[in-house]
Coordinates of C-alpha atoms in Angstrom, one line a residue:
Chain A
X1 CA 0.0 0.0 0.0
X2 CA 2.6 2.5 1.1
X3 CA 5.2 1.5 -1.4
X4 CA 2.7 2.4 -4.1
X5 CA 2.8 6.0 -3.0
X6 CA 6.6 6.0 -3.7
X7 CA 5.8 5.8 -7.4
X8 CA 3.9 9.1 -7.4
X9 CA 6.9 11.3 -8.0
X10 CA 7.9 9.1 -10.9
X11 CA 4.3 9.1 -12.3
X12 CA 4.3 12.9 -12.2
X13 CA 7.7 13.0 -13.8
X14 CA 6.8 10.7 -16.8
X15 CA 3.5 12.5 -17.2
X16 CA 5.3 15.9 -17.6
X17 CA 8.3 14.8 -19.5
X18 CA 7.0 12.0 -21.7
X19 CA 3.2 11.8 -21.9
X20 CA 2.5 15.5 -22.3
X21 CA 5.2 16.1 -24.9
X22 CA 4.0 13.0 -26.9
X23 CA 0.4 14.2 -26.8
X24 CA 1.6 17.6 -28.0
X25 CA 3.5 16.1 -30.8
X26 CA 0.4 14.0 -31.8
X27 CA -1.7 17.2 -31.6
X28 CA 0.7 19.2 -33.7
X29 CA 0.7 16.4 -36.3
X30 CA -3.0 16.5 -36.9
X31 CA -3.6 20.3 -37.0
X32 CA -2.7 23.2 -39.2
X33 CA -3.0 27.0 -38.8
X34 CA -6.6 28.2 -39.5
X35 CA -7.6 31.2 -41.6
X36 CA -7.6 33.5 -38.6
X37 CA -4.4 34.0 -36.5
X38 CA -4.2 31.7 -33.5
X39 CA -6.9 29.4 -34.8
X40 CA -6.2 25.8 -35.8
X41 CA -8.0 23.2 -37.8
X42 CA -7.9 19.5 -38.1
X43 CA -5.7 18.3 -41.0
X44 CA -4.1 15.0 -42.3
X45 CA -2.1 16.9 -44.9
X46 CA 1.2 16.5 -42.9
X47 CA 0.8 12.8 -42.9
X48 CA 0.0 12.7 -46.6
X49 CA 3.2 14.7 -47.2
X50 CA 5.2 12.5 -44.9
X51 CA 4.1 9.4 -46.8
X52 CA 5.1 10.6 -50.2
X53 CA 7.9 8.8 -52.0
X54 CA 10.8 11.0 -51.1
X55 CA 10.2 10.9 -47.4
X56 CA 9.5 7.2 -47.4
X57 CA 12.8 6.8 -49.1
X58 CA 14.5 8.6 -46.2
X59 CA 12.7 6.4 -43.8
X60 CA 13.8 3.3 -45.8
X61 CA 17.4 4.5 -46.0
X62 CA 17.4 5.1 -42.2
X63 CA 16.1 1.6 -41.7
X64 CA 18.8 0.1 -43.9
X65 CA 21.6 1.9 -42.0
X66 CA 20.1 1.1 -38.6
X67 CA 19.8 -2.5 -39.8
X68 CA 23.4 -2.6 -41.0
X69 CA 24.6 -1.1 -37.7
X70 CA 22.6 -3.6 -35.7
X71 CA 23.9 -6.5 -37.7
X72 CA 27.5 -5.3 -37.3
X73 CA 27.0 -4.9 -33.5
X74 CA 25.6 -8.4 -33.3
X75 CA 28.5 -9.9 -35.3
X76 CA 31.0 -8.2 -33.1
X77 CA 29.0 -8.3 -29.9
X78 CA 28.1 -11.9 -29.6
X79 CA 31.7 -13.3 -29.9
X80 CA 32.8 -10.5 -27.5
X81 CA 30.1 -11.4 -25.0
X82 CA 31.0 -15.0 -25.3
X83 CA 34.7 -14.2 -24.8
X84 CA 34.0 -12.1 -21.7
X85 CA 31.8 -14.8 -20.2
X86 CA 34.7 -17.3 -20.4
X87 CA 37.1 -15.1 -18.5
X88 CA 37.7 -15.5 -14.7
X89 CA 35.2 -13.6 -12.6
X90 CA 37.6 -10.8 -11.7
X91 CA 38.7 -10.2 -15.3
X92 CA 35.1 -10.2 -16.4
X93 CA 34.2 -7.1 -14.3
X94 CA 37.4 -5.4 -15.5
X95 CA 36.6 -5.9 -19.1
X96 CA 33.0 -4.8 -18.6
X97 CA 34.3 -1.7 -16.9
X98 CA 36.5 -1.0 -20.0
X99 CA 33.5 -1.5 -22.2
X100 CA 31.4 1.0 -20.2
X101 CA 34.1 3.7 -19.8
X102 CA 33.7 5.4 -23.2
X103 CA 30.0 5.9 -22.3
X104 CA 31.0 8.3 -19.6
X105 CA 32.2 10.7 -22.3
X106 CA 29.7 12.7 -24.2
X107 CA 28.5 11.1 -27.4
X108 CA 29.1 14.4 -29.3
X109 CA 32.7 14.5 -28.2
X110 CA 33.2 10.9 -29.2
X111 CA 31.7 11.6 -32.6
X112 CA 34.0 14.6 -33.1
X113 CA 36.9 12.2 -32.2
X114 CA 35.9 10.0 -35.0
X115 CA 35.8 13.0 -37.4
X116 CA 39.4 13.7 -36.5
X117 CA 40.3 10.1 -37.2
X118 CA 38.4 9.8 -40.5
X119 CA 38.8 13.2 -42.1
X120 CA 40.8 13.8 -45.2
X121 CA 43.8 15.1 -43.3
X122 CA 43.0 12.9 -40.3
X123 CA 44.9 10.3 -38.3
X124 CA 43.8 7.4 -40.5
X125 CA 45.0 8.9 -43.7
X126 CA 48.3 10.0 -42.1
X127 CA 48.9 6.4 -41.2
X128 CA 48.0 5.2 -44.6
X129 CA 50.3 7.8 -46.2
X130 CA 53.1 6.7 -43.9
X131 CA 52.9 3.2 -45.4
X132 CA 52.5 4.6 -48.9
X133 CA 48.9 3.5 -49.2
X134 CA 46.3 5.5 -51.2
X135 CA 44.3 8.1 -49.3
X136 CA 40.8 7.0 -48.3
X137 CA 37.8 9.3 -48.2
X138 CA 35.8 7.8 -45.3
X139 CA 34.2 10.8 -43.6
X140 CA 30.7 11.8 -44.7
X141 CA 29.9 8.3 -46.0
X142 CA 27.4 5.7 -45.0
X143 CA 30.3 3.7 -43.7
X144 CA 31.3 6.5 -41.3
X145 CA 27.8 6.7 -40.0
X146 CA 27.5 3.0 -39.4
X147 CA 31.0 2.9 -37.8
X148 CA 29.9 5.7 -35.5
X149 CA 26.8 3.9 -34.5
X150 CA 28.5 0.6 -33.9
X151 CA 31.1 2.4 -31.8
X152 CA 28.5 4.1 -29.7
X153 CA 25.9 1.4 -29.4
X154 CA 28.1 -1.8 -29.2
X155 CA 27.9 -1.9 -25.3
X156 CA 24.1 -2.1 -25.5
X157 CA 24.5 -5.3 -27.6
X158 CA 27.3 -6.9 -25.6
X159 CA 25.8 -6.4 -22.1
X160 CA 22.4 -8.2 -22.5
X161 CA 24.0 -11.0 -24.5
X162 CA 26.8 -11.4 -21.9
X163 CA 24.1 -11.5 -19.1
X164 CA 22.1 -14.0 -21.0
X165 CA 25.1 -16.3 -21.5
X166 CA 26.0 -16.0 -17.8
X167 CA 22.5 -17.0 -16.8
X168 CA 22.7 -20.3 -18.7
X169 CA 22.8 -22.9 -15.9
X170 CA 26.2 -24.6 -15.7
X171 CA 24.3 -27.9 -15.1
X172 CA 22.8 -27.6 -18.5
X173 CA 26.2 -27.5 -20.1
X174 CA 27.3 -30.5 -18.0
X175 CA 24.1 -32.3 -19.1
X176 CA 24.7 -31.6 -22.8
X177 CA 28.3 -33.0 -22.5
X178 CA 27.0 -35.9 -20.5
X179 CA 24.6 -36.8 -23.3
X180 CA 27.4 -36.8 -25.8
X181 CA 27.6 -33.2 -27.1
X182 CA 31.0 -32.0 -28.1
X183 CA 31.9 -28.4 -26.9
X184 CA 30.8 -27.1 -30.3
X185 CA 27.5 -29.0 -30.2
X186 CA 26.9 -27.8 -26.7
X187 CA 27.2 -24.3 -27.8
X188 CA 24.9 -24.7 -30.8
X189 CA 22.3 -26.8 -29.1
X190 CA 22.2 -25.3 -25.6
X191 CA 24.1 -22.1 -25.0
X192 CA 23.1 -20.2 -28.2
X193 CA 19.4 -21.0 -28.0
X194 CA 19.3 -20.0 -24.4
X195 CA 21.0 -16.7 -25.1
X196 CA 18.4 -15.7 -27.7
X197 CA 16.5 -13.4 -25.2
X198 CA 19.7 -11.5 -24.7
X199 CA 20.2 -11.2 -28.5
X200 CA 16.7 -9.9 -28.9
X201 CA 17.2 -7.3 -26.1
X202 CA 20.5 -6.3 -27.6
X203 CA 19.1 -5.9 -31.1
X204 CA 16.3 -3.8 -29.8
X205 CA 18.6 -1.6 -27.7
X206 CA 20.9 -1.0 -30.7
X207 CA 18.2 -0.8 -33.4
X208 CA 16.1 1.8 -31.6
X209 CA 18.7 4.5 -31.1
X210 CA 20.3 3.8 -34.5
X211 CA 17.0 4.3 -36.3
X212 CA 16.2 7.6 -34.7
X213 CA 19.8 8.9 -34.3
X214 CA 20.5 12.4 -35.7
X215 CA 23.8 13.5 -34.1
X216 CA 25.9 10.7 -35.6
X217 CA 24.6 11.1 -39.2
X218 CA 24.9 14.8 -38.8
X219 CA 28.6 14.8 -37.8
X220 CA 29.9 11.7 -39.5
X221 CA 27.5 11.7 -42.5
X222 CA 27.9 15.4 -43.2
X223 CA 24.4 16.5 -42.4
X224 CA 22.8 15.5 -45.6
X225 CA 19.2 14.2 -45.5
X226 CA 20.6 10.9 -44.7
X227 CA 18.4 9.7 -41.9
X228 CA 14.9 10.4 -40.7
X229 CA 16.2 11.8 -37.5
X230 CA 18.0 14.6 -39.4
X231 CA 14.8 15.3 -41.4
X232 CA 12.8 15.7 -38.2
X233 CA 15.4 17.9 -36.5
X234 CA 15.4 20.2 -39.6
X235 CA 11.6 20.6 -39.5
X236 CA 11.9 21.8 -35.9
X237 CA 15.1 23.8 -35.9
X238 CA 15.6 25.0 -39.4
X239 CA 12.3 25.0 -41.4
X240 CA 10.2 25.7 -38.3
X241 CA 7.4 23.4 -39.6
X242 CA 6.6 21.7 -36.3
X243 CA 3.4 20.2 -37.8
X244 CA 5.2 18.3 -40.5
X245 CA 8.1 17.4 -38.1
X246 CA 5.5 16.0 -35.7
X247 CA 3.9 13.9 -38.4
X248 CA 7.3 12.5 -39.3
X249 CA 8.0 11.8 -35.7
X250 CA 4.7 9.9 -35.3
X251 CA 5.5 8.0 -38.5
X252 CA 8.9 7.0 -37.1
X253 CA 7.4 6.0 -33.8
X254 CA 4.8 3.8 -35.6
X255 CA 7.6 2.2 -37.6
X256 CA 9.7 1.5 -34.5
X257 CA 6.8 0.0 -32.6
X258 CA 6.0 -2.3 -35.5
X259 CA 9.7 -3.4 -35.6
X260 CA 9.8 -4.1 -31.9
X261 CA 6.5 -6.0 -32.0
X262 CA 7.9 -8.1 -34.9
X263 CA 11.1 -8.7 -32.9
X264 CA 9.3 -9.8 -29.8
X265 CA 7.6 -12.5 -31.7
X266 CA 11.0 -14.2 -32.0
X267 CA 11.6 -14.1 -28.3
X268 CA 10.5 -17.3 -26.7
X269 CA 10.6 -15.8 -23.3
X270 CA 8.5 -12.7 -23.7
X271 CA 5.4 -14.9 -23.9
X272 CA 5.4 -16.1 -20.4
X273 CA 7.7 -13.8 -18.4
X274 CA 9.0 -10.3 -18.3
X275 CA 12.6 -11.3 -18.7
X276 CA 14.6 -10.0 -21.6
X277 CA 12.1 -7.4 -22.6
X278 CA 13.0 -4.0 -23.8
X279 CA 13.7 -1.7 -20.8
X280 CA 11.8 1.5 -21.5
Chain B
X1 CA 23.7 -61.4 -5.0
X2 CA 25.5 -63.1 -7.8
X3 CA 29.2 -62.4 -8.0
X4 CA 29.8 -60.2 -11.0
X5 CA 32.5 -58.8 -13.1
X6 CA 34.2 -55.6 -11.9
X7 CA 33.1 -52.7 -14.1
X8 CA 34.8 -49.7 -12.5
X9 CA 37.9 -49.9 -10.4
X10 CA 39.0 -46.9 -8.5
X11 CA 42.5 -46.8 -6.9
X12 CA 43.8 -44.2 -4.5
X13 CA 41.6 -41.5 -6.0
X14 CA 42.4 -38.1 -4.6
X15 CA 40.9 -34.7 -5.4
X16 CA 42.0 -31.3 -4.2
X17 CA 40.2 -28.0 -4.7
X18 CA 42.5 -25.0 -4.0
X19 CA 44.5 -26.9 -1.5
X20 CA 41.5 -28.5 0.2
X21 CA 41.5 -32.3 -0.1
X22 CA 38.0 -33.4 -0.9
X23 CA 38.8 -37.1 -1.6
X24 CA 41.6 -38.8 0.3
X25 CA 42.6 -41.9 -1.5
X26 CA 39.4 -43.7 -2.4
X27 CA 39.7 -47.4 -3.3
X28 CA 36.5 -48.9 -4.7
X29 CA 35.4 -51.6 -7.1
X30 CA 32.0 -51.4 -8.6
X31 CA 30.5 -54.4 -10.4
X32 CA 28.2 -54.9 -13.3
X33 CA 24.5 -54.5 -12.6
X34 CA 25.2 -53.4 -9.1
X35 CA 23.2 -50.7 -7.3
X36 CA 25.8 -48.8 -5.4
X37 CA 24.9 -45.9 -3.1
X38 CA 27.5 -43.3 -2.0
X39 CA 26.1 -42.2 1.3
X40 CA 27.4 -39.4 3.5
X41 CA 26.7 -35.9 4.9
X42 CA 27.1 -32.9 2.7
X43 CA 30.7 -32.1 2.0
X44 CA 31.9 -35.7 2.4
X45 CA 33.1 -35.9 -1.2
X46 CA 30.3 -38.1 -2.6
X47 CA 29.2 -35.7 -5.3
X48 CA 32.9 -35.0 -6.3
X49 CA 33.4 -38.7 -6.7
X50 CA 30.4 -38.9 -8.9
X51 CA 31.5 -35.9 -11.0
X52 CA 34.9 -37.5 -11.6
X53 CA 33.1 -40.6 -12.9
X54 CA 30.9 -38.5 -15.1
X55 CA 33.9 -36.6 -16.5
X56 CA 33.0 -33.2 -15.1
X57 CA 36.1 -33.1 -12.8
X58 CA 39.6 -34.4 -13.2
X59 CA 41.1 -36.3 -10.3
X60 CA 44.3 -34.8 -8.7
X61 CA 45.8 -38.3 -8.3
X62 CA 44.9 -42.0 -8.5
X63 CA 43.2 -43.9 -11.3
X64 CA 39.8 -44.8 -12.5
X65 CA 39.4 -47.7 -14.8
X66 CA 36.3 -48.5 -16.7
X67 CA 36.4 -52.1 -18.1
X68 CA 40.1 -51.8 -17.6
X69 CA 40.5 -48.6 -19.6
X70 CA 41.8 -45.4 -18.0
X71 CA 38.6 -43.3 -17.8
X72 CA 40.3 -40.0 -17.0
X73 CA 41.6 -39.7 -20.6
X74 CA 38.1 -39.9 -22.0
X75 CA 36.1 -36.6 -22.2
X76 CA 32.6 -36.6 -20.7
X77 CA 30.8 -36.7 -24.0
X78 CA 32.6 -39.9 -25.1
X79 CA 31.9 -41.9 -21.9
X80 CA 29.4 -44.7 -21.8
X81 CA 28.0 -43.1 -18.6
X82 CA 25.0 -40.9 -18.2
X83 CA 24.0 -38.7 -15.4
X84 CA 20.7 -37.7 -13.7
X85 CA 21.5 -34.3 -12.2
X86 CA 20.4 -33.0 -8.8
X87 CA 18.2 -30.3 -10.2
X88 CA 17.3 -32.4 -13.3
X89 CA 19.1 -29.9 -15.7
X90 CA 16.4 -30.4 -18.4
X91 CA 16.8 -28.1 -21.4
X92 CA 14.1 -25.4 -20.9
X93 CA 14.1 -24.4 -24.6
X94 CA 13.2 -27.9 -25.7
X95 CA 10.0 -29.9 -25.2
X96 CA 9.8 -33.3 -23.4
X97 CA 10.3 -35.2 -26.7
X98 CA 13.4 -33.2 -27.7
X99 CA 14.9 -33.4 -24.3
X100 CA 14.7 -37.2 -24.3
X101 CA 15.8 -37.4 -27.9
X102 CA 18.9 -35.1 -27.3
X103 CA 21.5 -37.8 -27.0
X104 CA 20.2 -39.8 -30.0
X105 CA 20.1 -36.7 -32.2
X106 CA 23.7 -36.1 -31.5
X107 CA 24.4 -39.7 -32.6
X108 CA 22.5 -39.0 -35.9
X109 CA 20.0 -41.8 -35.2
X110 CA 17.2 -41.9 -37.9
X111 CA 14.0 -40.1 -36.9
X112 CA 11.9 -43.2 -36.9
X113 CA 14.2 -45.0 -34.5
X114 CA 14.3 -41.9 -32.3
X115 CA 10.5 -41.7 -32.1
X116 CA 10.2 -45.3 -31.2
X117 CA 12.8 -45.1 -28.5
X118 CA 11.5 -41.9 -27.0
X119 CA 8.0 -43.4 -26.8
X120 CA 9.4 -46.5 -25.2
X121 CA 11.3 -44.4 -22.6
X122 CA 8.2 -42.4 -21.9
X123 CA 6.3 -45.5 -21.0
X124 CA 9.1 -46.8 -19.0
X125 CA 8.9 -43.7 -16.8
X126 CA 5.1 -43.8 -17.0
X127 CA 4.6 -40.5 -18.8
X128 CA 3.0 -41.6 -22.1
X129 CA 1.5 -38.8 -24.1
X130 CA 3.8 -36.1 -22.6
X131 CA 5.9 -35.7 -25.9
X132 CA 4.8 -32.2 -26.7
X133 CA 4.6 -30.8 -23.2
X134 CA 7.0 -28.0 -22.2
X135 CA 9.5 -28.6 -19.4
X136 CA 8.2 -25.7 -17.3
X137 CA 4.7 -27.2 -17.2
X138 CA 5.9 -30.3 -15.5
X139 CA 5.9 -31.0 -11.7
X140 CA 9.1 -31.9 -9.9
X141 CA 8.4 -35.6 -10.0
X142 CA 7.6 -35.5 -13.7
X143 CA 10.8 -33.6 -14.5
X144 CA 12.7 -36.2 -12.5
X145 CA 11.3 -38.9 -14.7
X146 CA 12.1 -37.1 -17.9
X147 CA 15.7 -36.6 -16.6
X148 CA 15.9 -40.3 -16.0
X149 CA 14.4 -41.1 -19.5
X150 CA 16.8 -38.7 -21.1
X151 CA 19.8 -40.4 -19.5
X152 CA 18.6 -44.0 -20.0
X153 CA 17.8 -43.6 -23.7
X154 CA 21.5 -43.7 -24.5
X155 CA 21.7 -47.2 -23.0
X156 CA 24.6 -46.3 -20.8
X157 CA 26.6 -49.0 -19.0
X158 CA 26.4 -46.9 -15.9
X159 CA 23.8 -44.4 -14.7
X160 CA 25.0 -41.8 -12.2
X161 CA 22.3 -40.3 -10.0
X162 CA 23.2 -37.2 -8.0
X163 CA 20.6 -36.9 -5.2
X164 CA 17.9 -37.2 -7.7
X165 CA 15.1 -37.5 -5.2
X166 CA 16.1 -34.7 -3.0
X167 CA 13.5 -32.2 -4.2
X168 CA 10.6 -34.5 -4.1
X169 CA 8.1 -34.9 -1.2
X170 CA 8.2 -38.0 1.0
X171 CA 5.4 -39.9 -0.7
X172 CA 6.7 -39.3 -4.2
X173 CA 10.2 -40.1 -3.1
X174 CA 9.3 -43.5 -1.7
X175 CA 7.4 -44.3 -5.0
X176 CA 10.4 -43.2 -7.1
X177 CA 12.8 -45.3 -4.9
X178 CA 10.8 -48.3 -5.7
X179 CA 10.5 -47.5 -9.4
X180 CA 14.2 -46.8 -9.7
X181 CA 15.1 -50.1 -8.2
X182 CA 12.7 -51.9 -10.5
X183 CA 14.2 -50.1 -13.5
X184 CA 17.7 -51.0 -12.5
X185 CA 16.8 -54.7 -12.2
X186 CA 14.8 -54.6 -15.5
X187 CA 17.5 -52.9 -17.5
X188 CA 20.5 -54.5 -15.9
X189 CA 22.5 -51.2 -15.7
X190 CA 24.9 -50.3 -13.0
X191 CA 23.4 -47.5 -10.9
X192 CA 25.7 -45.3 -8.8
X193 CA 23.4 -43.3 -6.6
X194 CA 24.5 -40.4 -4.4
X195 CA 22.4 -39.5 -1.3
X196 CA 22.6 -38.2 2.2
X197 CA 19.4 -40.0 3.1
X198 CA 20.3 -43.2 4.9
X199 CA 16.8 -44.6 4.6
X200 CA 16.9 -44.2 0.8
X201 CA 20.3 -45.9 0.8
X202 CA 19.1 -48.8 2.9
X203 CA 16.0 -49.3 0.7
X204 CA 17.5 -49.3 -2.7
X205 CA 21.1 -50.4 -2.7
X206 CA 22.9 -53.7 -3.2
X207 CA 26.0 -52.0 -1.8
X208 CA 26.3 -48.9 0.4
X209 CA 29.6 -47.0 0.5
X210 CA 29.5 -44.7 3.5
X211 CA 31.8 -41.6 3.0
X212 CA 32.9 -39.0 5.5
X213 CA 35.6 -36.3 5.1
X214 CA 36.7 -37.7 1.8
X215 CA 37.3 -41.3 3.0
X216 CA 35.3 -44.5 2.8
X217 CA 34.1 -45.3 6.3
X218 CA 32.5 -48.6 5.4
X219 CA 31.4 -50.6 2.3
X220 CA 28.9 -53.4 2.5
X221 CA 25.3 -54.5 1.9
X222 CA 22.6 -52.6 3.7
X223 CA 22.0 -55.2 6.4
X224 CA 25.7 -55.3 7.3
X225 CA 26.0 -51.6 7.3
X226 CA 23.1 -51.2 9.6
X227 CA 23.8 -54.1 11.9
X228 CA 27.6 -54.1 12.0
X229 CA 28.7 -50.5 11.8
X230 CA 32.5 -50.2 11.6
X231 CA 32.8 -47.1 13.7
X232 CA 31.0 -44.4 15.6
X233 CA 30.4 -42.3 12.5
X234 CA 28.7 -45.1 10.6
X235 CA 26.7 -46.1 13.7
X236 CA 25.4 -42.6 14.2
X237 CA 24.9 -41.8 10.5
X238 CA 22.9 -44.9 9.7
X239 CA 19.9 -44.8 11.9
X240 CA 19.8 -44.0 15.6
X241 CA 22.2 -45.7 18.0
X242 CA 23.0 -45.9 21.6
X243 CA 26.7 -46.0 21.8
X244 CA 28.1 -47.0 25.2
X245 CA 31.7 -47.5 26.3
X246 CA 32.5 -51.1 27.2
X247 CA 35.3 -53.6 27.7
X248 CA 35.8 -57.1 26.1
X249 CA 37.0 -59.4 28.8
X250 CA 37.1 -62.3 26.3
X251 CA 35.6 -63.3 23.0
X252 CA 31.8 -63.4 23.0
X253 CA 31.6 -61.4 26.2
X254 CA 31.3 -57.7 26.6
X255 CA 31.0 -55.7 29.8
X256 CA 29.1 -52.4 30.1
X257 CA 26.8 -50.7 32.6
X258 CA 28.5 -52.8 35.3
X259 CA 27.4 -56.1 33.9
X260 CA 28.9 -58.7 31.5
X261 CA 26.8 -59.7 28.5
X262 CA 26.9 -62.4 26.0
X263 CA 27.6 -61.1 22.5
X264 CA 28.5 -62.4 19.0
X265 CA 31.7 -60.5 18.5
X266 CA 35.2 -61.8 18.8
X267 CA 38.8 -61.0 17.8
X268 CA 39.5 -58.2 20.2
X269 CA 42.4 -58.1 22.6
X270 CA 41.7 -59.1 26.2
X271 CA 40.1 -56.3 28.1
X272 CA 40.2 -54.0 25.0
X273 CA 38.1 -50.9 25.4
X274 CA 35.3 -50.9 22.8
X275 CA 32.2 -49.0 21.8
X276 CA 29.0 -51.0 22.2
X277 CA 26.2 -50.1 19.7
X278 CA 22.6 -50.9 20.5
X279 CA 19.8 -49.9 18.1
X280 CA 16.9 -48.2 19.9
X281 CA 14.5 -50.9 18.5
X282 CA 16.6 -53.7 19.9
X283 CA 16.2 -52.4 23.5
X284 CA 13.1 -53.8 25.3
X285 CA 11.5 -52.2 28.3
X286 CA 10.6 -54.9 30.8
X287 CA 9.6 -54.9 34.5
X288 CA 12.3 -53.7 36.8
X289 CA 13.3 -57.1 38.2
X290 CA 13.6 -58.8 34.7
X291 CA 15.9 -56.2 33.2
X292 CA 19.6 -56.6 32.6
X293 CA 20.0 -53.1 34.0
X294 CA 17.6 -50.6 35.2
X295 CA 16.7 -46.9 34.6
X296 CA 14.1 -44.2 35.0
X297 CA 11.8 -43.1 32.1
X298 CA 12.7 -39.5 31.3
X299 CA 10.4 -38.7 28.4
X300 CA 8.0 -40.4 26.0
X301 CA 7.3 -39.1 22.5
X302 CA 4.7 -40.7 20.2
X303 CA 6.2 -41.2 16.7
X304 CA 3.4 -42.9 14.9
X305 CA 4.7 -46.4 14.4
X306 CA 6.4 -46.4 17.8
X307 CA 7.1 -44.5 21.0
X308 CA 10.5 -42.9 21.4
X309 CA 11.3 -43.4 25.1
X310 CA 14.3 -41.9 26.8
X311 CA 15.5 -43.9 29.8
X312 CA 18.2 -42.6 32.1
X313 CA 20.6 -45.2 33.4
X314 CA 22.7 -43.5 35.9
X315 CA 23.6 -40.3 34.0
X316 CA 23.6 -42.0 30.6
X317 CA 20.6 -41.6 28.3
X318 CA 19.3 -44.6 26.3
X319 CA 16.9 -44.2 23.4
X320 CA 14.3 -47.0 23.2
X321 CA 11.8 -47.5 20.4
X322 CA 8.8 -49.5 21.7
X323 CA 5.3 -50.1 20.6
X324 CA 4.0 -49.7 24.2
X325 CA 4.2 -46.5 26.1
X326 CA 5.7 -46.2 29.6
X327 CA 4.9 -43.7 32.3
X328 CA 7.4 -40.9 32.9
X329 CA 9.3 -41.2 36.2
X330 CA 8.8 -45.0 36.6
X331 CA 11.6 -47.4 37.2
X332 CA 12.0 -49.9 34.3
X333 CA 14.3 -52.7 33.3
X334 CA 16.1 -52.8 29.9
X335 CA 16.8 -56.0 28.1
X336 CA 18.8 -56.7 24.9
X337 CA 19.5 -60.0 23.3
X338 CA 23.1 -61.1 22.6
X339 CA 22.8 -60.8 18.7
X340 CA 21.6 -57.2 19.0
X341 CA 24.7 -56.1 20.9
X342 CA 27.2 -54.8 18.3
X343 CA 30.8 -54.2 19.4
X344 CA 33.1 -52.0 17.5
X345 CA 36.6 -50.6 18.0
X346 CA 36.8 -47.8 20.5
X347 CA 36.5 -44.5 18.6
X348 CA 37.8 -42.2 21.3
X349 CA 35.9 -40.1 23.8

């Protein structure tokens, strides 16, 4: 009874900072200025505009880049999580600490750091020149954007997978070996399937921020209309068309919700327990 | 019991964990078709011994031979040994059918043969029709049976069972004890069963190996272990005992409580100090004049099948299990027949 009251400050907080702004965005997306000043009328025109070919293409492009980043994170993150889980307990927490440390630095700064490395006269090209290799133009490409995202979001992939692998009961590994499974077969038939909830969580936690990111494509992608996040940002800050920006934001949200819903259908655990579900 | 071929021979088996010696030179021979129970309190090394046989631990020293071949060189997944784990260790991501089929799938057995064998195993453990059930929907007893089926389907020569009945309630446990024994006889497989429950050990085993502090205290058939404990530890661990200091003036005589009794033990030095073991159910309460020695009833507790009566003889307390009650404070006689007096070497104060 009393503990319920402890949640009131939080309820007030999310109402003010999440629910109200979301309602406002929704409201902005379905109205337009009326004939008189300070009057508004209902309109779906922003949605119709958001759904035209050009804007859908941006949405699709963002999806492809987010997907590529997520896939790269998974390919690097799973082996990394596996490797960490095999270390001695002390080394495990040290490696996890190393993994988390970059996250204490502002993402903007870290992205600027990558600009310095990738730019035409940057560190990478200096190294290449030193070995007499041809200069590479990496900054302001899709590759740079994906690299930036993988760099920033990789810990969100590794941590849930690492946790899921650790949670696999050592007795199950013994049981598989006992029944004749070689170490490789034990991994494929027991450890990997049981770590799927961690993979699902990892994919969700990387895919969501990648899909809606605008700082990374802005800095490393050169601020072209590369991703939907940039498009929305421009509507608010440059063009000043909050209505259209809101419609795009709603569209992005619908798209993300759909993706998450599809993803959860692959998670065997989300059916009967709350484990391994997206933490938002 | 028929005399059978030795299947597993263990010589001077020693295991250390971080400087702590868990097994101190175990010598043990296990025969074909034998139901062997490793019995002892927690931390006695019984599970470690089982895990070495299963291939989950390597011994620090000594040898384990399986049909004459050095077992320690063979990895767990290549041994003709299967294990039923303490907490069942069923695969939660697979259904009942796939759990049982796990071992056969690894051996690339054709699907038709797998299906036939899984169905046969399910009827052996009396869970026909459970093929498609998920593991989490099963009760503890049912999970236990699936774990047994999953191990037995590989037709191992030895089945290792690590306290498999520990999590079950009393009624189910007794039922499973009986069924396991039946299965073992029917299949003709050697069972090595680990437990701390002496009643379970007495009920099921052909041979009981009592372990304490990493050493074998006694090995023998249940009747011998119960009736002729080697030492104070075994006497106390297997059932309740009255252990009384005594002296052997000669063979077939033992003196305690100021009297000399006939007994069936021999081979001690003259006037050697010994421990005398008398089981509570072997002591009879008789009228004061007919008793070998007398005492005062201190307390009476009703235990269902019998009364547990504490009798003070001088300042020593005797536990008596009797079907008739006695009144507290009354003087009674105690009687014990010669074959129920067990003499063992003095174990120290």
